[in-house]
Amino acid sequence: MRLAELSERSGVAPATIKYYLREGLLPPGHRVTATQADYDTAHLQRLKLVRALIQVGRVPVAAAKEVLAALEDDSLDHHSRLGVAVEALPNAPEPDPADPHARAARASVDALVDGLGWQYGGSDPQGSSGAYRTLLAAVTALARLGYPCSTEELAPYAAAAAQVAVTDLDLVERYDAPAEQVEAAVALTVLYEPVLLNLRRLAQAQESARRFVRP
Amino acid sequence: MRLAELSERSGVAPATIKYYLREGLLPPGHRVTATQADYDTAHLQRLKLVRALIQVGRVPVAAAKEVLAALEDDSLDHHSRLGVAVEALPNAPEPDPADPHARAARASVDALVDGLGWQYGGSDPQGSSGAYRTLLAAVTALARLGYPCSTEELAPYAAAAAQVAVTDLDLVERYDAPAEQVEAAVALTVLYEPVLLNLRRLAQAQESARRFVRP
């Protein structure tokens, strides 16, 4: 297919596709004439992944290049490829460890993560993940504003998150090709965030009515 | 207490407190001399709520004034006051109803919300909420990117959200005074969002390891 069709089928503007080609995020098309190139379904697939990373996930171009390199690294297993892609999504910086609120937050979060037997937390010998550090920043912000969270307060949120993650991976596994699964993992992680948060706000309104409105 | 102590106890900078006083978001202090005023715990409480709305929830000043007016409206019950405060949080605009992706999204979301018997959806005679309209925008964005969501796909997210909402309201009800509950509802709704989303990303990593890594 020509660039116009690639644009139409991917929903990505031609100028943006040309930018991705220049940046090496998309391999060059098969040259047809001096000014025209032909693209195939592998280009379409790659373009959807690049769009998921950059347009949906707001991943910087340099980090997107690292994800694409990891996808082509045969020494990595499928779990690691999914992890590299989701880990490239922007994260908050780790809070200053000298801040007493950050210390309290770390104690609560580490007890939670270790108690659940989860990896990629602060005491994982393989190192912590961006999600762990962003979680730490969020719990530190709560403590600073006068809402410290104990491990017990965080536990029901972790239980709901674990349940959501099973649904997430079920959706990802509906796609057959490993590269499609990686694209879906990035896109669905990001795109379901406002779905989950606004379902929560709607559910809060129902629960508030249940508790505070006399029938 | 003087302005300096009000600042220290609330964690809000003196210049910001003066701005809130000028905007009428905080009632004037009790005049002591021509240049000094005294503030009490009611000021501290109100300041925490204003901070929760504006600094944490990114609510515009005009909308924050409406929330404060609703809090003083004796004709409203507690559920309505919580609702007015959370509803003031920024929402996405409703998607264009002529867009076919928006129509498909609305069909899925309405079947979900009506099936659960939830209020404040598109077919509620009392009108839809900002959370409903933002949910619609998020499901429309998924469909536009090639990930349409059926009611069945949304249902497990709604179930997790309902569970989280019970925990949220339990946290809010730990505060005794109705005004403190409103402040906590706004602050905890916003501040637990990154907690929930990053617990989900950590949980996804555990679930991916469970499915794809051979022991």
Short mmCIF file of C-alpha atoms in Angstrom, two decimals:
data_model
loop_
_atom_site.label_atom_id
_atom_site.label_comp_id
_atom_site.label_asym_id
_atom_site.label_seq_id
_atom_site.Cartn_x
_atom_site.Cartn_y
_atom_site.Cartn_z
CA MET A 1 0.00 0.00 0.00
CA ARG A 2 1.05 3.62 -0.51
CA LEU A 3 1.58 6.15 2.28
CA ALA A 4 -1.95 7.57 1.84
CA GLU A 5 -3.50 4.15 2.46
CA LEU A 6 -1.15 3.45 5.38
CA SER A 7 -2.31 6.75 6.86
CA GLU A 8 -5.97 5.95 6.33
CA ARG A 9 -5.75 2.42 7.74
CA SER A 10 -3.70 3.45 10.80
CA GLY A 11 -5.46 6.75 11.51
CA VAL A 12 -2.03 8.44 11.69
CA ALA A 13 -1.56 11.64 9.60
CA PRO A 14 0.87 11.37 6.61
CA ALA A 15 3.17 14.09 8.04
CA THR A 16 3.40 12.13 11.31
CA ILE A 17 4.21 8.89 9.43
CA LYS A 18 7.00 10.74 7.56
CA TYR A 19 8.36 11.99 10.89
CA TYR A 20 8.37 8.43 12.30
CA LEU A 21 10.21 7.25 9.13
CA ARG A 22 12.86 9.98 9.54
CA GLU A 23 13.30 9.11 13.22
CA GLY A 24 13.74 5.42 12.37
CA LEU A 25 10.68 4.41 14.42
CA LEU A 26 9.24 2.85 11.26
CA PRO A 27 11.42 0.93 8.76
CA PRO A 28 11.58 2.44 5.22
CA GLY A 29 9.03 1.24 2.65
CA HIS A 30 9.90 -0.86 -0.38
CA ARG A 31 11.06 1.64 -3.03
CA VAL A 32 8.77 1.59 -6.13
CA THR A 33 9.93 4.71 -8.01
CA ALA A 34 12.36 7.49 -7.04
CA THR A 35 9.58 9.26 -5.14
CA GLN A 36 7.22 6.45 -4.12
CA ALA A 37 7.47 3.61 -1.64
CA ASP A 38 5.23 0.70 -0.84
CA TYR A 39 4.25 -0.38 2.69
CA ASP A 40 2.95 -3.74 3.93
CA THR A 41 0.97 -5.03 6.91
CA ALA A 42 4.17 -5.23 8.99
CA HIS A 43 4.46 -1.44 8.57
CA LEU A 44 0.82 -1.01 9.57
CA GLN A 45 1.37 -3.15 12.68
CA ARG A 46 4.52 -1.29 13.68
CA LEU A 47 2.80 2.04 13.11
CA LYS A 48 -0.01 1.08 15.47
CA LEU A 49 2.53 0.20 18.17
CA VAL A 50 4.44 3.48 17.67
CA ARG A 51 1.15 5.39 17.88
CA ALA A 52 0.17 3.48 21.05
CA LEU A 53 3.50 4.42 22.64
CA ILE A 54 3.84 8.03 21.49
CA GLN A 55 0.33 9.39 20.84
CA VAL A 56 -1.56 7.41 23.47
CA GLY A 57 1.13 6.74 26.09
CA ARG A 58 3.03 10.05 25.67
CA VAL A 59 6.30 8.09 25.62
CA PRO A 60 9.24 10.28 24.46
CA VAL A 61 10.70 9.33 21.04
CA ALA A 62 14.02 8.18 22.51
CA ALA A 63 12.23 5.83 24.95
CA ALA A 64 10.00 4.54 22.13
CA LYS A 65 13.15 3.63 20.18
CA GLU A 66 14.39 1.61 23.16
CA VAL A 67 11.08 -0.27 23.32
CA LEU A 68 11.29 -1.13 19.61
CA ALA A 69 14.89 -2.33 20.05
CA ALA A 70 13.77 -4.54 22.95
CA LEU A 71 11.02 -6.04 20.77
CA GLU A 72 13.65 -7.15 18.27
CA ASP A 73 15.95 -8.55 20.95
CA ASP A 74 15.58 -12.33 20.66
CA SER A 75 17.22 -12.87 24.04
CA LEU A 76 14.11 -11.41 25.77
CA ASP A 77 11.03 -13.49 26.58
CA HIS A 78 7.45 -12.27 26.00
CA HIS A 79 6.97 -11.14 29.64
CA SER A 80 10.11 -8.99 29.41
CA ARG A 81 8.96 -7.43 26.14
CA LEU A 82 5.57 -6.50 27.63
CA GLY A 83 7.41 -5.15 30.69
CA VAL A 84 9.83 -3.01 28.66
CA ALA A 85 6.92 -1.47 26.73
CA VAL A 86 4.74 -0.67 29.77
CA GLU A 87 7.78 0.45 31.78
CA ALA A 88 8.59 3.06 29.09
CA LEU A 89 5.36 4.94 29.95
CA PRO A 90 6.13 8.18 31.83
CA ASN A 91 6.55 7.86 35.59
CA ALA A 92 6.91 10.30 38.47
CA PRO A 93 10.42 10.80 39.88
CA GLU A 94 11.16 8.89 43.10
CA PRO A 95 10.51 11.13 46.14
CA ASP A 96 13.48 12.51 48.10
CA PRO A 97 14.38 9.74 50.60
CA ALA A 98 15.31 12.39 53.22
CA ASP A 99 11.67 13.61 53.31
CA PRO A 100 9.95 12.10 56.40
CA HIS A 101 6.66 11.76 54.45
CA ALA A 102 8.54 9.76 51.79
CA ARG A 103 10.03 7.50 54.46
CA ALA A 104 6.59 6.79 55.96
CA ALA A 105 5.15 6.18 52.47
CA ARG A 106 7.96 3.75 51.63
CA ALA A 107 7.36 1.78 54.84
CA SER A 108 3.63 1.37 54.02
CA VAL A 109 4.15 0.55 50.35
CA ASP A 110 7.01 -1.91 50.96
CA ALA A 111 5.02 -3.78 53.62
CA LEU A 112 2.11 -3.99 51.15
CA VAL A 113 4.16 -5.14 48.15
CA ASP A 114 6.29 -7.58 50.13
CA GLY A 115 3.21 -8.93 51.94
CA LEU A 116 1.57 -9.68 48.59
CA GLY A 117 4.76 -11.34 47.35
CA TRP A 118 4.90 -8.89 44.44
CA GLN A 119 8.10 -8.28 42.48
CA TYR A 120 9.55 -4.97 41.23
CA GLY A 121 9.09 -3.22 44.60
CA GLY A 122 11.73 -1.41 46.65
CA SER A 123 13.18 -4.58 48.15
CA ASP A 124 13.26 -6.62 44.92
CA PRO A 125 16.87 -7.65 44.16
CA GLN A 126 16.03 -7.25 40.43
CA GLY A 127 15.32 -3.55 41.03
CA SER A 128 12.17 -1.48 41.37
CA SER A 129 9.84 -0.50 38.53
CA GLY A 130 8.57 2.90 37.42
CA ALA A 131 5.10 1.94 38.68
CA TYR A 132 6.54 1.26 42.16
CA ARG A 133 8.32 4.63 42.22
CA THR A 134 5.25 6.51 40.97
CA LEU A 135 3.13 4.73 43.59
CA LEU A 136 5.64 5.89 46.21
CA ALA A 137 5.38 9.48 44.94
CA ALA A 138 1.55 9.32 45.13
CA VAL A 139 1.51 7.91 48.70
CA THR A 140 4.09 10.55 49.71
CA ALA A 141 1.84 13.31 48.29
CA LEU A 142 -1.11 11.94 50.32
CA ALA A 143 0.98 11.97 53.52
CA ARG A 144 2.22 15.51 52.87
CA LEU A 145 -1.38 16.75 52.53
CA GLY A 146 -2.39 15.17 55.82
CA TYR A 147 -3.73 11.83 54.54
CA PRO A 148 -1.10 9.25 55.52
CA CYS A 149 -1.92 5.74 54.18
CA SER A 150 -1.19 2.66 56.23
CA THR A 151 -0.58 -0.72 54.61
CA GLU A 152 -4.09 -1.72 55.76
CA GLU A 153 -5.63 1.29 53.99
CA LEU A 154 -3.76 0.50 50.76
CA ALA A 155 -4.61 -3.23 50.81
CA PRO A 156 -8.17 -2.99 49.37
CA TYR A 157 -6.89 -0.84 46.49
CA ALA A 158 -4.19 -3.43 45.77
CA ALA A 159 -6.83 -6.20 45.81
CA ALA A 160 -8.98 -4.30 43.28
CA ALA A 161 -5.87 -3.61 41.15
CA ALA A 162 -4.96 -7.31 41.11
CA GLN A 163 -8.46 -8.15 39.90
CA VAL A 164 -8.28 -5.48 37.17
CA ALA A 165 -4.87 -6.78 36.05
CA VAL A 166 -6.32 -10.25 35.39
CA THR A 167 -8.99 -8.65 33.15
CA ASP A 168 -6.28 -6.55 31.45
CA LEU A 169 -4.14 -9.58 30.60
CA ASP A 170 -7.22 -11.47 29.37
CA LEU A 171 -7.84 -8.61 26.91
CA VAL A 172 -4.17 -8.62 25.82
CA GLU A 173 -4.21 -12.39 25.26
CA ARG A 174 -7.11 -12.05 22.82
CA TYR A 175 -4.50 -10.90 20.28
CA ASP A 176 -2.58 -13.72 18.64
CA ALA A 177 0.72 -12.21 17.50
CA PRO A 178 3.23 -11.34 20.26
CA ALA A 179 3.84 -7.88 18.69
CA GLU A 180 0.08 -7.19 18.70
CA GLN A 181 -0.03 -8.21 22.36
CA VAL A 182 2.73 -5.71 23.17
CA GLU A 183 0.86 -2.95 21.31
CA ALA A 184 -2.40 -3.86 23.06
CA ALA A 185 -0.66 -3.96 26.47
CA VAL A 186 0.58 -0.38 26.06
CA ALA A 187 -2.60 1.00 24.50
CA LEU A 188 -5.03 -0.74 26.88
CA THR A 189 -2.97 0.12 29.98
CA VAL A 190 -3.16 3.81 29.11
CA LEU A 191 -6.63 3.98 27.55
CA TYR A 192 -8.42 2.09 30.32
CA GLU A 193 -7.05 4.49 32.97
CA PRO A 194 -9.77 7.16 32.47
CA VAL A 195 -12.36 4.37 32.08
CA LEU A 196 -11.46 2.94 35.49
CA LEU A 197 -11.21 6.35 37.21
CA ASN A 198 -14.57 7.58 35.93
CA LEU A 199 -16.32 4.30 36.71
CA ARG A 200 -14.92 4.83 40.23
CA ARG A 201 -16.41 8.35 40.42
CA LEU A 202 -19.78 7.07 39.19
CA ALA A 203 -19.63 4.19 41.70
CA GLN A 204 -18.78 6.65 44.49
CA ALA A 205 -21.96 8.59 43.67
CA GLN A 206 -24.02 5.36 43.93
CA GLU A 207 -22.35 4.42 47.24
CA SER A 208 -22.84 7.93 48.63
CA ALA A 209 -26.54 7.82 47.71
CA ARG A 210 -26.84 4.37 49.34
CA ARG A 211 -25.31 5.64 52.61
CA PHE A 212 -26.61 9.19 52.93
CA VAL A 213 -29.95 9.45 51.11
CA ARG A 214 -32.97 8.30 53.11
CA PRO A 215 -35.30 6.24 50.95
CA MET B 1 -3.81 32.38 65.05
CA ARG B 2 -2.02 34.81 62.72
CA LEU B 3 -1.60 34.33 59.00
CA ALA B 4 1.91 32.87 59.44
CA GLU B 5 0.57 30.11 61.72
CA LEU B 6 -2.41 29.47 59.43
CA SER B 7 0.10 29.02 56.60
CA GLU B 8 2.27 26.68 58.62
CA ARG B 9 -0.62 24.55 59.88
CA SER B 10 -2.28 24.27 56.47
CA GLY B 11 0.85 23.93 54.33
CA VAL B 12 -0.49 26.72 52.07
CA ALA B 13 1.90 29.63 51.29
CA PRO B 14 0.96 33.06 52.80
CA ALA B 15 0.71 34.67 49.32
CA THR B 16 -1.75 31.93 48.27
CA ILE B 17 -3.84 32.44 51.43
CA LYS B 18 -4.00 36.20 50.67
CA TYR B 19 -5.14 35.37 47.13
CA TYR B 20 -7.91 33.09 48.48
CA LEU B 21 -8.98 35.91 50.88
CA ARG B 22 -9.15 38.43 48.00
CA GLU B 23 -11.17 35.97 45.88
CA GLY B 24 -13.61 35.38 48.73
CA LEU B 25 -12.78 31.66 48.92
CA LEU B 26 -11.81 32.17 52.57
CA PRO B 27 -13.82 34.48 54.89
CA PRO B 28 -11.86 37.48 56.31
CA GLY B 29 -10.09 37.02 59.65
CA HIS B 30 -11.13 38.77 62.84
CA ARG B 31 -9.51 42.22 62.72
CA VAL B 32 -6.99 42.73 65.62
CA THR B 33 -5.21 45.92 64.54
CA ALA B 34 -5.37 47.94 61.31
CA THR B 35 -2.87 45.59 59.67
CA GLN B 36 -3.37 42.30 61.51
CA ALA B 37 -6.15 39.73 61.57
CA ASP B 38 -6.73 36.61 63.60
CA TYR B 39 -7.85 33.26 62.14
CA ASP B 40 -9.52 30.31 63.87
CA THR B 41 -9.87 26.57 63.25
CA ALA B 42 -12.88 27.22 60.95
CA HIS B 43 -10.48 29.15 58.68
CA LEU B 44 -7.99 26.29 58.81
CA GLN B 45 -10.72 23.80 57.89
CA ARG B 46 -12.01 25.92 55.02
CA LEU B 47 -8.45 26.47 53.77
CA LYS B 48 -7.87 22.72 53.62
CA LEU B 49 -11.01 22.28 51.54
CA VAL B 50 -10.05 25.12 49.16
CA ARG B 51 -6.59 23.57 48.79
CA ALA B 52 -8.12 20.13 48.12
CA LEU B 53 -10.30 21.62 45.39
CA ILE B 54 -7.82 23.99 43.74
CA GLN B 55 -4.32 22.65 44.38
CA VAL B 56 -5.10 18.93 44.43
CA GLY B 57 -8.19 18.72 42.22
CA ARG B 58 -7.23 21.53 39.78
CA VAL B 59 -10.76 22.91 40.09
CA PRO B 60 -11.02 26.44 38.59
CA VAL B 61 -11.59 29.26 41.12
CA ALA B 62 -15.11 30.02 39.82
CA ALA B 63 -16.14 26.35 40.21
CA ALA B 64 -14.57 26.22 43.70
CA LYS B 65 -16.75 29.22 44.68
CA GLU B 66 -19.84 27.31 43.55
CA VAL B 67 -18.82 24.31 45.67
CA LEU B 68 -18.38 26.54 48.73
CA ALA B 69 -21.79 28.14 48.10
CA ALA B 70 -23.35 24.65 47.88
CA LEU B 71 -21.77 23.72 51.23
CA GLU B 72 -23.56 26.64 52.86
CA ASP B 73 -26.87 25.85 51.21
CA ASP B 74 -28.98 24.32 53.98
CA SER B 75 -31.50 22.96 51.48
CA LEU B 76 -28.92 20.39 50.28
CA ASP B 77 -28.38 17.05 52.03
CA HIS B 78 -24.93 15.56 52.74
CA HIS B 79 -24.98 13.32 49.64
CA SER B 80 -25.68 16.34 47.42
CA ARG B 81 -22.86 18.35 49.02
CA LEU B 82 -20.36 15.50 48.42
CA GLY B 83 -21.70 15.24 44.86
CA VAL B 84 -21.36 18.97 44.12
CA ALA B 85 -17.76 18.91 45.34
CA VAL B 86 -16.65 15.83 43.39
CA GLU B 87 -18.65 16.93 40.33
CA ALA B 88 -16.68 20.23 40.25
CA LEU B 89 -13.48 18.29 39.41
CA PRO B 90 -12.48 18.81 35.78
CA ASN B 91 -14.13 16.50 33.24
CA ALA B 92 -13.67 15.79 29.55
CA PRO B 93 -16.19 17.38 27.17
CA GLU B 94 -18.93 15.04 25.94
CA PRO B 95 -17.96 13.47 22.59
CA ASP B 96 -19.72 14.67 19.42
CA PRO B 97 -22.93 12.55 19.21
CA ALA B 98 -22.64 12.47 15.38
CA ASP B 99 -19.35 10.52 15.66
CA PRO B 100 -20.11 6.79 15.02
CA HIS B 101 -17.46 5.79 17.61
CA ALA B 102 -19.24 7.98 20.17
CA ARG B 103 -22.57 6.33 19.34
CA ALA B 104 -21.11 2.84 19.81
CA ALA B 105 -19.45 3.95 23.07
CA ARG B 106 -22.72 5.38 24.37
CA ALA B 107 -24.58 2.14 23.62
CA SER B 108 -22.00 0.07 25.60
CA VAL B 109 -21.79 2.50 28.51
CA ASP B 110 -25.55 3.01 28.81
CA ALA B 111 -26.20 -0.74 28.81
CA LEU B 112 -23.57 -1.11 31.55
CA VAL B 113 -24.81 1.75 33.75
CA ASP B 114 -28.50 0.90 33.31
CA GLY B 115 -27.80 -2.82 33.88
CA LEU B 116 -26.13 -2.00 37.20
CA GLY B 117 -29.03 0.26 38.16
CA TRP B 118 -26.64 3.20 38.54
CA GLN B 119 -27.85 6.80 38.49
CA TYR B 120 -26.32 9.83 36.76
CA GLY B 121 -25.90 8.00 33.43
CA GLY B 122 -27.16 9.11 30.03
CA SER B 123 -30.69 7.85 30.60
CA ASP B 124 -31.09 9.20 34.15
CA PRO B 125 -34.03 11.66 34.23
CA GLN B 126 -32.04 13.68 36.82
CA GLY B 127 -29.32 14.26 34.21
CA SER B 128 -25.89 12.79 33.59
CA SER B 129 -22.78 13.51 35.64
CA GLY B 130 -19.34 14.73 34.59
CA ALA B 131 -17.95 11.27 35.41
CA TYR B 132 -20.44 9.68 33.00
CA ARG B 133 -19.52 12.11 30.21
CA THR B 134 -15.77 11.64 30.80
CA LEU B 135 -16.28 7.86 30.79
CA LEU B 136 -18.04 8.23 27.45
CA ALA B 137 -15.13 10.27 26.06
CA ALA B 138 -12.65 7.59 27.21
CA VAL B 139 -14.63 4.69 25.68
CA THR B 140 -15.01 6.73 22.45
CA ALA B 141 -11.21 7.24 22.33
CA LEU B 142 -10.69 3.47 22.72
CA ALA B 143 -13.10 2.75 19.84
CA ARG B 144 -11.45 5.37 17.61
CA LEU B 145 -8.05 3.69 18.15
CA GLY B 146 -9.39 0.27 17.20
CA TYR B 147 -10.25 -1.05 20.69
CA PRO B 148 -14.05 -0.94 20.90
CA CYS B 149 -15.37 -1.98 24.35
CA SER B 150 -18.52 -4.01 24.72
CA THR B 151 -20.64 -3.87 27.86
CA GLU B 152 -19.22 -7.30 28.80
CA GLU B 153 -15.65 -5.98 28.54
CA LEU B 154 -16.46 -2.97 30.71
CA ALA B 155 -18.33 -4.98 33.37
CA PRO B 156 -15.26 -6.28 35.31
CA TYR B 157 -13.86 -2.73 35.49
CA ALA B 158 -17.20 -1.51 36.86
CA ALA B 159 -17.19 -4.32 39.45
CA ALA B 160 -13.67 -3.34 40.62
CA ALA B 161 -14.72 0.35 40.69
CA ALA B 162 -17.76 -0.47 42.84
CA GLN B 163 -15.51 -2.28 45.31
CA VAL B 164 -13.06 0.65 45.41
CA ALA B 165 -15.93 3.11 45.98
CA VAL B 166 -16.97 1.24 49.15
CA THR B 167 -13.41 1.58 50.47
CA ASP B 168 -13.39 5.27 49.45
CA LEU B 169 -16.58 6.05 51.34
CA ASP B 170 -15.30 4.12 54.39
CA LEU B 171 -12.25 6.42 54.42
CA VAL B 172 -14.46 9.52 54.05
CA GLU B 173 -16.73 8.41 56.91
CA ARG B 174 -13.76 8.25 59.28
CA TYR B 175 -14.02 12.03 59.47
CA ASP B 176 -16.67 13.29 61.87
CA ALA B 177 -17.63 16.76 60.66
CA PRO B 178 -19.65 16.94 57.41
CA ALA B 179 -17.32 19.69 56.06
CA GLU B 180 -14.28 17.50 56.75
CA GLN B 181 -16.00 14.65 54.91
CA VAL B 182 -16.51 16.87 51.86
CA GLU B 183 -12.85 17.94 51.94
CA ALA B 184 -11.73 14.31 52.32
CA ALA B 185 -14.05 13.18 49.47
CA VAL B 186 -12.46 15.64 47.06
CA ALA B 187 -8.87 15.10 48.21
CA LEU B 188 -9.06 11.31 48.43
CA THR B 189 -10.88 10.97 45.09
CA VAL B 190 -8.07 12.83 43.35
CA LEU B 191 -5.08 11.66 45.39
CA TYR B 192 -5.92 7.95 45.25
CA GLU B 193 -6.10 8.03 41.44
CA PRO B 194 -2.33 7.61 40.88
CA VAL B 195 -2.25 5.09 43.77
CA LEU B 196 -4.85 2.91 42.07
CA LEU B 197 -3.34 3.27 38.58
CA ASN B 198 0.19 2.38 39.68
CA LEU B 199 -0.98 -0.53 41.82
CA ARG B 200 -2.68 -1.72 38.60
CA ARG B 201 0.59 -1.45 36.64
CA LEU B 202 2.47 -3.34 39.36
CA ALA B 203 -0.27 -5.99 39.44
CA GLN B 204 -0.12 -6.31 35.64
CA ALA B 205 3.60 -7.10 35.92
CA GLN B 206 2.84 -9.87 38.47
CA GLU B 207 0.07 -11.27 36.29
CA SER B 208 2.26 -11.16 33.16
CA ALA B 209 5.04 -13.02 35.02
CA ARG B 210 2.51 -15.61 36.24
CA ARG B 211 1.27 -16.24 32.68
CA PHE B 212 4.38 -15.92 30.54
CA VAL B 213 7.42 -16.81 32.65
CA ARG B 214 8.14 -20.54 32.93
CA PRO B 215 9.12 -21.47 36.49
#
